[in-house]
Short mmCIF file of C-alpha atoms in Angstrom, two decimals:
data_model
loop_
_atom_site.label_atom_id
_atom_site.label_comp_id
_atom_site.label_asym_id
_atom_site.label_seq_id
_atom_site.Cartn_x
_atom_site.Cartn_y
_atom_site.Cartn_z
CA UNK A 188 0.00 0.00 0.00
CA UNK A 189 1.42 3.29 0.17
CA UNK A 190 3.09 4.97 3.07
CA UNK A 191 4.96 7.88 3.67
CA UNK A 192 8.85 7.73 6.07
CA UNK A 193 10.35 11.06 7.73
CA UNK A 194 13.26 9.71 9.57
CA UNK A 195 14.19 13.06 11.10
CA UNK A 196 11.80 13.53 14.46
CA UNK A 197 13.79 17.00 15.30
CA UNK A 198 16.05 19.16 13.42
CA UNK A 199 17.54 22.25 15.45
CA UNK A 200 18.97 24.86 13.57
CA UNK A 201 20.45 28.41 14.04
CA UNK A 202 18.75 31.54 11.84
CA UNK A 203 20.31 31.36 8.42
CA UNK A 204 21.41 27.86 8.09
CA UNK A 205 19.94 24.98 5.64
CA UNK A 206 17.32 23.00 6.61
CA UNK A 207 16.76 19.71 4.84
CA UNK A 208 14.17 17.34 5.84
CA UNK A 209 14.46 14.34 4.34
CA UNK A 210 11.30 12.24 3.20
CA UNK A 211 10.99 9.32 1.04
CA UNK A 212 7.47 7.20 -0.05
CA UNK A 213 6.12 3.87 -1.26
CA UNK A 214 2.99 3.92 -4.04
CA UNK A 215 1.46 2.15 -6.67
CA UNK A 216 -0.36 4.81 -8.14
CA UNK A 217 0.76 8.65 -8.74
CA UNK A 218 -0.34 10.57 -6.15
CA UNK A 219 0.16 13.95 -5.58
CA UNK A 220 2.49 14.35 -3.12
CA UNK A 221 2.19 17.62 -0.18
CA UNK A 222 3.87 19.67 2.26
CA UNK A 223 1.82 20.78 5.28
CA UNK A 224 2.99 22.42 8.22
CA UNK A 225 1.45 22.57 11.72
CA UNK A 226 2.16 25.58 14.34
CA UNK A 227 1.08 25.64 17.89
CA UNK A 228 -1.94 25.31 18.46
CA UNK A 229 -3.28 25.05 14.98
CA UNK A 230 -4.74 22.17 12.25
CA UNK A 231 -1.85 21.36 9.11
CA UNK A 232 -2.06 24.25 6.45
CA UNK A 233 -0.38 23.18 2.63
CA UNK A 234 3.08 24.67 2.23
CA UNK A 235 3.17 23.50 -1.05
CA UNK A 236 2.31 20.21 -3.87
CA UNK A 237 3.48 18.70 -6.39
CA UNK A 238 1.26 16.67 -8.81
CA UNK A 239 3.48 15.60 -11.50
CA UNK A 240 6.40 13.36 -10.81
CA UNK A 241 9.47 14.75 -11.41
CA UNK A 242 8.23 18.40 -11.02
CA UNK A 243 9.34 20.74 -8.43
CA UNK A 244 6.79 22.88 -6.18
CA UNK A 245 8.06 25.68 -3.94
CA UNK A 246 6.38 28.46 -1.89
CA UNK A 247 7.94 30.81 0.63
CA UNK A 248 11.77 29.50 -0.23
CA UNK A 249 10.68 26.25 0.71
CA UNK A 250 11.81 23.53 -2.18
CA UNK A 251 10.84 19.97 -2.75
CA UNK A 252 10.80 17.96 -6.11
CA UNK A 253 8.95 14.77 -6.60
CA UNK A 254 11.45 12.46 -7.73
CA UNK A 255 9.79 9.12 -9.06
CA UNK A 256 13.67 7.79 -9.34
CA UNK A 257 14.72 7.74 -5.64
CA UNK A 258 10.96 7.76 -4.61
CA UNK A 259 11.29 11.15 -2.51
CA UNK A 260 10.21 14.44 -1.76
CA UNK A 261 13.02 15.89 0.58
CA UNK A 262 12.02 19.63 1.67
CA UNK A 263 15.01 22.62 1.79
CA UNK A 264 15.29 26.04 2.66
CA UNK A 265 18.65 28.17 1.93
CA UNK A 266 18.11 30.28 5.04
CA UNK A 267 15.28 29.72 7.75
CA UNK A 268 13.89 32.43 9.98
CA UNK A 269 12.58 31.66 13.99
CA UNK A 270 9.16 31.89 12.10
CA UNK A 271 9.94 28.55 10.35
CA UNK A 272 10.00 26.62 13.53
CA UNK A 273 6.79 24.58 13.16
CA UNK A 274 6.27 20.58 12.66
CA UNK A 275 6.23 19.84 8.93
CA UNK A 276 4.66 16.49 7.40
CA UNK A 277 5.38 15.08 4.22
CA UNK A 278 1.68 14.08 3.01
CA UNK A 279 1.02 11.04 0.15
CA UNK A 280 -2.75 12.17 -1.98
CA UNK A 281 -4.87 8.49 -1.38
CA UNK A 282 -7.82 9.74 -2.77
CA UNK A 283 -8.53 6.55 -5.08
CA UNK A 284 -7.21 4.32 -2.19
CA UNK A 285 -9.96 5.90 -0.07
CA UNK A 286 -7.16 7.19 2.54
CA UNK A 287 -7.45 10.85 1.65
CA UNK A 288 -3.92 12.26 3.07
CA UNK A 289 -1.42 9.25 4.00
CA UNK A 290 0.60 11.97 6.92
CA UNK A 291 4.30 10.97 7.59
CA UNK A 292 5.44 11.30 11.27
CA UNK A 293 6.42 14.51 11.18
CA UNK A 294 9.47 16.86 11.94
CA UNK A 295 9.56 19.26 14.81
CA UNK A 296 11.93 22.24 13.22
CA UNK A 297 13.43 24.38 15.89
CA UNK A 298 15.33 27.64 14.81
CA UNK A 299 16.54 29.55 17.38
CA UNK A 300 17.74 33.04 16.83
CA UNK B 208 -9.80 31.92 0.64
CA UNK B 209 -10.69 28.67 1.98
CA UNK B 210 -11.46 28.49 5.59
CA UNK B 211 -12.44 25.43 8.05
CA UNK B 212 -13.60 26.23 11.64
CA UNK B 213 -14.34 23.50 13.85
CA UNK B 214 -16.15 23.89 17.14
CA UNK B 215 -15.55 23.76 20.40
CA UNK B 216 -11.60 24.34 20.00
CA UNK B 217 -11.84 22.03 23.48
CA UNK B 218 -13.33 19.91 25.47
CA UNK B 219 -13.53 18.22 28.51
CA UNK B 220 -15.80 14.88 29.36
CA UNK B 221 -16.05 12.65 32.11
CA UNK B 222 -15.37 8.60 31.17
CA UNK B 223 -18.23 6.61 29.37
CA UNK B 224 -19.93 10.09 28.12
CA UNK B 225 -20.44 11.22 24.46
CA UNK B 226 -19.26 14.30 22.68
CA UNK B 227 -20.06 15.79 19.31
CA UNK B 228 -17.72 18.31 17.47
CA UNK B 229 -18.45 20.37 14.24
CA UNK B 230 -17.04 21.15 11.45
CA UNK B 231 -17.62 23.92 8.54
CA UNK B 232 -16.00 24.98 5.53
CA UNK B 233 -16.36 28.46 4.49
CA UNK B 234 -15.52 29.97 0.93
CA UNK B 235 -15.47 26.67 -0.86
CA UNK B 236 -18.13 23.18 -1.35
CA UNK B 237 -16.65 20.27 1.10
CA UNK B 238 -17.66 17.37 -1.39
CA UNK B 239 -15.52 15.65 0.62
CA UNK B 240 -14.57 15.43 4.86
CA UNK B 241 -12.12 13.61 6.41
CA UNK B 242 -11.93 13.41 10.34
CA UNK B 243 -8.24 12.41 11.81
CA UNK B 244 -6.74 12.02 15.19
CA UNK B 245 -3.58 13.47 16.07
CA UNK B 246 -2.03 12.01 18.75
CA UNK B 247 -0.02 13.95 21.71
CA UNK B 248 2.99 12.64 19.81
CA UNK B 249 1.84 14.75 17.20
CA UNK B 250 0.77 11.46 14.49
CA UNK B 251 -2.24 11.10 12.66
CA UNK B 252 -4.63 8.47 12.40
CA UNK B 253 -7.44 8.54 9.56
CA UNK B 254 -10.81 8.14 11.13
CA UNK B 255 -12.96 8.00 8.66
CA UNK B 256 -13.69 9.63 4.72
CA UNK B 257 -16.78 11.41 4.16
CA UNK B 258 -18.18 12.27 0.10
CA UNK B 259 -20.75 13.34 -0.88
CA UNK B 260 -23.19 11.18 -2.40
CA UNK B 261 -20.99 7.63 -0.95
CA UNK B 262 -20.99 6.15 1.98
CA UNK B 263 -18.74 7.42 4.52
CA UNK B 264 -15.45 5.25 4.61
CA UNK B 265 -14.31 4.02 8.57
CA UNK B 266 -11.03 2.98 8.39
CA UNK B 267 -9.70 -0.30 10.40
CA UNK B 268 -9.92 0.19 14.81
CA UNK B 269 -12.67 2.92 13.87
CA UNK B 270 -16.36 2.37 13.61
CA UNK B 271 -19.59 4.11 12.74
CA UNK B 272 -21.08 2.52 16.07
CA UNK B 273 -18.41 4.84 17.75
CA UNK B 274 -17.73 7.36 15.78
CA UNK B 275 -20.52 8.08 13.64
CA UNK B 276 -19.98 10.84 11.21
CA UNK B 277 -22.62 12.89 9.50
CA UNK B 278 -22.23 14.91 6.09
CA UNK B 279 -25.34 16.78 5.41
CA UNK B 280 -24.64 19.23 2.92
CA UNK B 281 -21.63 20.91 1.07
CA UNK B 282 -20.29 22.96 3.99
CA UNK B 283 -21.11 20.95 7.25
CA UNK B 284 -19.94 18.01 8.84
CA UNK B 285 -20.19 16.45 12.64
CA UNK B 286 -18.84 13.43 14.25
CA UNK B 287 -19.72 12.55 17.89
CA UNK B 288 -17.10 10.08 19.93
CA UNK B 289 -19.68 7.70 22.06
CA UNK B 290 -18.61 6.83 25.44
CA UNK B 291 -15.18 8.29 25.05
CA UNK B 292 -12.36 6.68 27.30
CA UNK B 293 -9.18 7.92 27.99
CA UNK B 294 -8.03 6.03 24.90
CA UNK B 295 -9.85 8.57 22.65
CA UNK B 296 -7.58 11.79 24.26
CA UNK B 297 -6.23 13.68 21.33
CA UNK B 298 -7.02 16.10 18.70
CA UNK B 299 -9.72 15.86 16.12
CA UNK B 300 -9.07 17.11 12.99
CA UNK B 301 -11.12 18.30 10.16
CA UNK B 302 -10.10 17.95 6.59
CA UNK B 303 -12.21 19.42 3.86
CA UNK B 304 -11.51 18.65 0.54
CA UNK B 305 -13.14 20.86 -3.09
CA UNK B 306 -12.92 18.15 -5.55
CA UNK B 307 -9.26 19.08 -5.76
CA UNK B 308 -6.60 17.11 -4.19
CA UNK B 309 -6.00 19.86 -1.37
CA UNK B 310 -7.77 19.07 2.04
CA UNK B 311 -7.88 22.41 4.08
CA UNK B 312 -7.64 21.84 7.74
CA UNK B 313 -9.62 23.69 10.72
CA UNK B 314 -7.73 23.89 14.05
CA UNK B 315 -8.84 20.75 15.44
CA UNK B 316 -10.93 19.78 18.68
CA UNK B 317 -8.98 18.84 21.53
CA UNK B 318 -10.92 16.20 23.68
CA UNK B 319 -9.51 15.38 27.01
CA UNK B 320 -11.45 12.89 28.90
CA UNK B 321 -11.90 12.52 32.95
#
């Protein structure tokens, strides 16, 4: 079936630096494949999709391209801001499967100032 | 824009009591709702896939007999957790979905149970 992996439960970075979160996905199908990201006290909101394998989506400096190859969808920013720090989930579309979102684990991003 | 509220933003119930939490979309047609739990270790679990004009989808450890769902119209939705046990702590999630393949999220319902 599919399934979505984030290895990385925490990253903790410094303002500035990279962040890369890495994310990789089993599927039969092609789903669309999402960034959402979750701040205190509030429901996931889309960072950004991709629909079409091997195309990139980005949105706010944030980066990820759906790479049917490698089967992943790794998210980077050049230079984060204390705003970024948030929990981000790489998201598989199950629509047909009848799963709606398939929601990774999740990464708590921490950038201090 | 596309908004979801969900009501209350918390609650509190003692053991073996039932609860019912709402959801609306605002500035778009729900044709489809999906209800989630988020965990306190932040994960999610699928509950159960509302669309219109099917039969609402429970997926496996949930059921209608607990959690029934309803889905009456393009903008509402409402699921009710019978006799709620500690088990069923966490946050309830709304997911509203337009036909595309973006679900929009309201801020959840946080249940704690006594």
């Amino acid at each position: 079936g599919n399934s979505v992996t984030q290895m990385q439960g925490q990253v903790t970075l410094s303002e500035e630096e990279f962040l890369f979160i890495n994310c990789t996905y089993s599927t039969t199908g092609y789903p669309t494949l999402f960034w959402y990201v979750q701040y205190p006290g509030e429901g996931p909101q889309l960072l950004l999709k991709v629909t079409t394998a091997n195309n990139k989506g980005s949105s706010r400096g944030f980066e990820a391209t759906y790479d049917k190859g490698t089967t992943s969808f790794h998210l980077q920013k050049a230079s984060v801001q204390e705003s970024d720090s948030a929990v981000y989930y790489c998201v598989l579309g199950d629509y047909q499967g009848g799963r709606a979102l398939i929601f990774g684990t999740g990464t708590t991003v921490s950038v201090s100032p | 824009g596309a908004l979801v509220y969900q009501y209350p933003r918390r609650t509190i119930c003692k053991s073996g009591t039932s609860m019912r939490m709402e959801c609306q979309a605002v500035g778009f047609q729900a044709t489809s709702v999906a209800w989630y739990r988020q965990s306190p270790q932040k994960t999610f679990e699928l509950i159960a896939l509302s669309t219109v004009n099917s039969a609402i989808k429970y997926e496996q450890n949930f059921t209608q007999e607990k959690f029934p769902i309803s889905h009456p119209n393009l903008s509402f939705s409402s699921m009710t957790v019978l006799n709620a046990y500690l088990e069923d702590r966490g946050l309830y999630l709304c997911g509203a979905r337009d036909g595309g393949d973006t679900q929009y999220f309201g801020p959840g319902t946080r249940l704690l149970v006594l």
